[in-house]
PDB file of C-alpha atoms in Angstrom:
ATOM      1  CA  TYR F 232      56.669 126.130  76.961  1.00  0.00           C
ATOM      2  CA  ASN F 233      54.125 127.978  76.491  1.00  0.00           C
ATOM      3  CA  LEU F 234      51.603 127.818  79.628  1.00  0.00           C
ATOM      4  CA  GLY F 235      48.103 128.787  77.633  1.00  0.00           C
ATOM      5  CA  ASP F 236      46.472 131.435  78.951  1.00  0.00           C
ATOM      6  CA  GLY F 237      45.284 129.985  82.263  1.00  0.00           C
ATOM      7  CA  GLU F 238      46.744 130.812  85.788  1.00  0.00           C
ATOM      8  CA  VAL F 239      49.512 129.166  86.724  1.00  0.00           C
ATOM      9  CA  SER F 240      50.322 127.453  89.883  1.00  0.00           C
ATOM     10  CA  THR F 241      53.817 126.582  91.352  1.00  0.00           C
ATOM     11  CA  SER F 242      55.193 124.322  93.797  1.00  0.00           C
ATOM     12  CA  ALA F 243      59.163 124.327  95.680  1.00  0.00           C
ATOM     13  CA  ARG F 244      60.320 121.605  97.947  1.00  0.00           C
ATOM     14  CA  PHE F 245      63.813 121.117  99.421  1.00  0.00           C
ATOM     15  CA  LEU F 246      65.194 117.159  98.674  1.00  0.00           C
ATOM     16  CA  GLY F 247      68.003 115.408 100.817  1.00  0.00           C
ATOM     17  CA  ALA F 248      70.688 113.643  99.368  1.00  0.00           C
ATOM     18  CA  ASP F 249      69.092 110.777  99.664  1.00  0.00           C
ATOM     19  CA  GLY F 250      65.590 112.276  97.750  1.00  0.00           C
ATOM     20  CA  LYS F 251      63.243 112.825  99.927  1.00  0.00           C
ATOM     21  CA  GLU F 252      61.679 115.757 101.017  1.00  0.00           C
ATOM     22  CA  VAL F 253      63.313 118.237 103.924  1.00  0.00           C
ATOM     23  CA  GLN F 254      61.501 120.954 103.896  1.00  0.00           C
ATOM     24  CA  PRO F 255      58.496 122.718 101.802  1.00  0.00           C
ATOM     25  CA  ALA F 256      59.155 126.247  99.976  1.00  0.00           C
ATOM     26  CA  VAL F 257      56.874 128.741  99.080  1.00  0.00           C
ATOM     27  CA  LEU F 258      57.474 130.156  95.479  1.00  0.00           C
ATOM     28  CA  THR F 259      55.487 133.316  94.113  1.00  0.00           C
ATOM     29  CA  VAL F 260      55.674 134.309  90.881  1.00  0.00           C
ATOM     30  CA  THR F 261      55.740 137.876  90.398  1.00  0.00           C
ATOM     31  CA  ASP F 262      56.026 138.278  87.055  1.00  0.00           C
ATOM     32  CA  ARG F 263      54.267 136.526  84.033  1.00  0.00           C
ATOM     33  CA  GLU F 264      55.764 137.334  80.073  1.00  0.00           C
ATOM     34  CA  ARG F 265      53.576 135.280  77.775  1.00  0.00           C
ATOM     35  CA  GLY F 266      55.371 133.666  75.209  1.00  0.00           C
ATOM     36  CA  SER F 267      54.411 132.997  71.168  1.00  0.00           C
ATOM     37  CA  ALA F 268      54.774 129.725  69.121  1.00  0.00           C
ATOM     38  CA  ALA F 269      58.340 130.533  68.884  1.00  0.00           C
ATOM     39  CA  ARG F 270      58.988 131.582  72.422  1.00  0.00           C
ATOM     40  CA  PRO F 271      58.062 130.317  75.505  1.00  0.00           C
ATOM     41  CA  ASP F 272      56.374 132.253  78.313  1.00  0.00           C
ATOM     42  CA  ARG F 273      58.456 133.610  80.980  1.00  0.00           C
ATOM     43  CA  LEU F 274      57.842 133.757  84.328  1.00  0.00           C
ATOM     44  CA  THR F 275      60.070 136.182  87.321  1.00  0.00           C
ATOM     45  CA  ALA F 276      59.652 134.431  90.957  1.00  0.00           C
ATOM     46  CA  GLN F 277      60.120 134.765  94.341  1.00  0.00           C
ATOM     47  CA  LEU F 278      61.173 131.811  96.787  1.00  0.00           C
ATOM     48  CA  LYS F 279      60.957 131.791 100.197  1.00  0.00           C
ATOM     49  CA  ALA F 280      63.776 129.104 101.612  1.00  0.00           C
ATOM     50  CA  PRO F 281      63.874 127.913 105.202  1.00  0.00           C
ATOM     51  CA  ASP F 282      66.665 127.673 107.177  1.00  0.00           C
ATOM     52  CA  LEU F 283      68.959 124.420 105.904  1.00  0.00           C
ATOM     53  CA  ALA F 284      71.644 122.937 108.052  1.00  0.00           C
ATOM     54  CA  PRO F 285      75.129 122.380 105.543  1.00  0.00           C
ATOM     55  CA  GLY F 286      75.024 119.231 103.242  1.00  0.00           C
ATOM     56  CA  GLU F 287      73.664 118.785  99.762  1.00  0.00           C
ATOM     57  CA  TYR F 288      70.199 119.220  98.601  1.00  0.00           C
ATOM     58  CA  ARG F 289      68.031 119.935  95.061  1.00  0.00           C
ATOM     59  CA  LEU F 290      65.484 122.423  94.907  1.00  0.00           C
ATOM     60  CA  GLN F 291      62.194 121.149  92.713  1.00  0.00           C
ATOM     61  CA  VAL F 292      60.426 122.868  91.504  1.00  0.00           C
ATOM     62  CA  SER F 293      56.681 122.536  89.671  1.00  0.00           C
ATOM     63  CA  LEU F 294      55.009 124.685  87.075  1.00  0.00           C
ATOM     64  CA  THR F 295      50.759 123.965  86.745  1.00  0.00           C
ATOM     65  CA  ALA F 296      49.508 125.381  83.688  1.00  0.00           C
ATOM     66  CA  GLY F 297      45.662 126.537  83.497  1.00  0.00           C
ATOM     67  CA  GLY F 298      44.916 123.160  80.914  1.00  0.00           C
ATOM     68  CA  GLY F 299      46.496 121.295  84.028  1.00  0.00           C
ATOM     69  CA  ASP F 300      50.029 120.532  82.040  1.00  0.00           C
ATOM     70  CA  ARG F 301      52.419 120.053  84.533  1.00  0.00           C
ATOM     71  CA  GLN F 302      56.219 120.544  84.198  1.00  0.00           C
ATOM     72  CA  THR F 303      59.436 120.067  87.072  1.00  0.00           C
ATOM     73  CA  SER F 304      62.408 120.975  87.297  1.00  0.00           C
ATOM     74  CA  SER F 305      65.106 120.435  89.494  1.00  0.00           C
ATOM     75  CA  ILE F 306      68.685 122.196  90.274  1.00  0.00           C
ATOM     76  CA  PRO F 307      71.552 120.784  92.785  1.00  0.00           C
ATOM     77  CA  PHE F 308      73.009 123.371  95.945  1.00  0.00           C
ATOM     78  CA  VAL F 309      75.537 123.045  98.643  1.00  0.00           C
ATOM     79  CA  VAL F 310      74.657 124.510 101.795  1.00  0.00           C
ATOM     80  CA  ALA F 311      78.423 125.630 103.074  1.00  0.00           C
ATOM     81  CA  LYS F 312      79.120 124.783 106.635  1.00  0.00           C
ATOM     82  CA  ARG F 313      79.493 128.625 108.708  1.00  0.00           C
TER      83      ARG F 313
END
């Protein structure tokens, strides 16, 4: 996915097993390698996560390109009991 020349904005949030937002997260892009027609842009980011109780969650990340195109992806994860 080519993000274009403009600034990229990000957002992230943690969703519980029920799909409702549990906590917002702070996602900051720390590096950007621009792609080409045959290669997507590559971003490196830092995620600051809140303390989460043990359980099942989903991290949802959205990127919005300078032209307004938005892409969202998510991944499930588990916080184990200590």
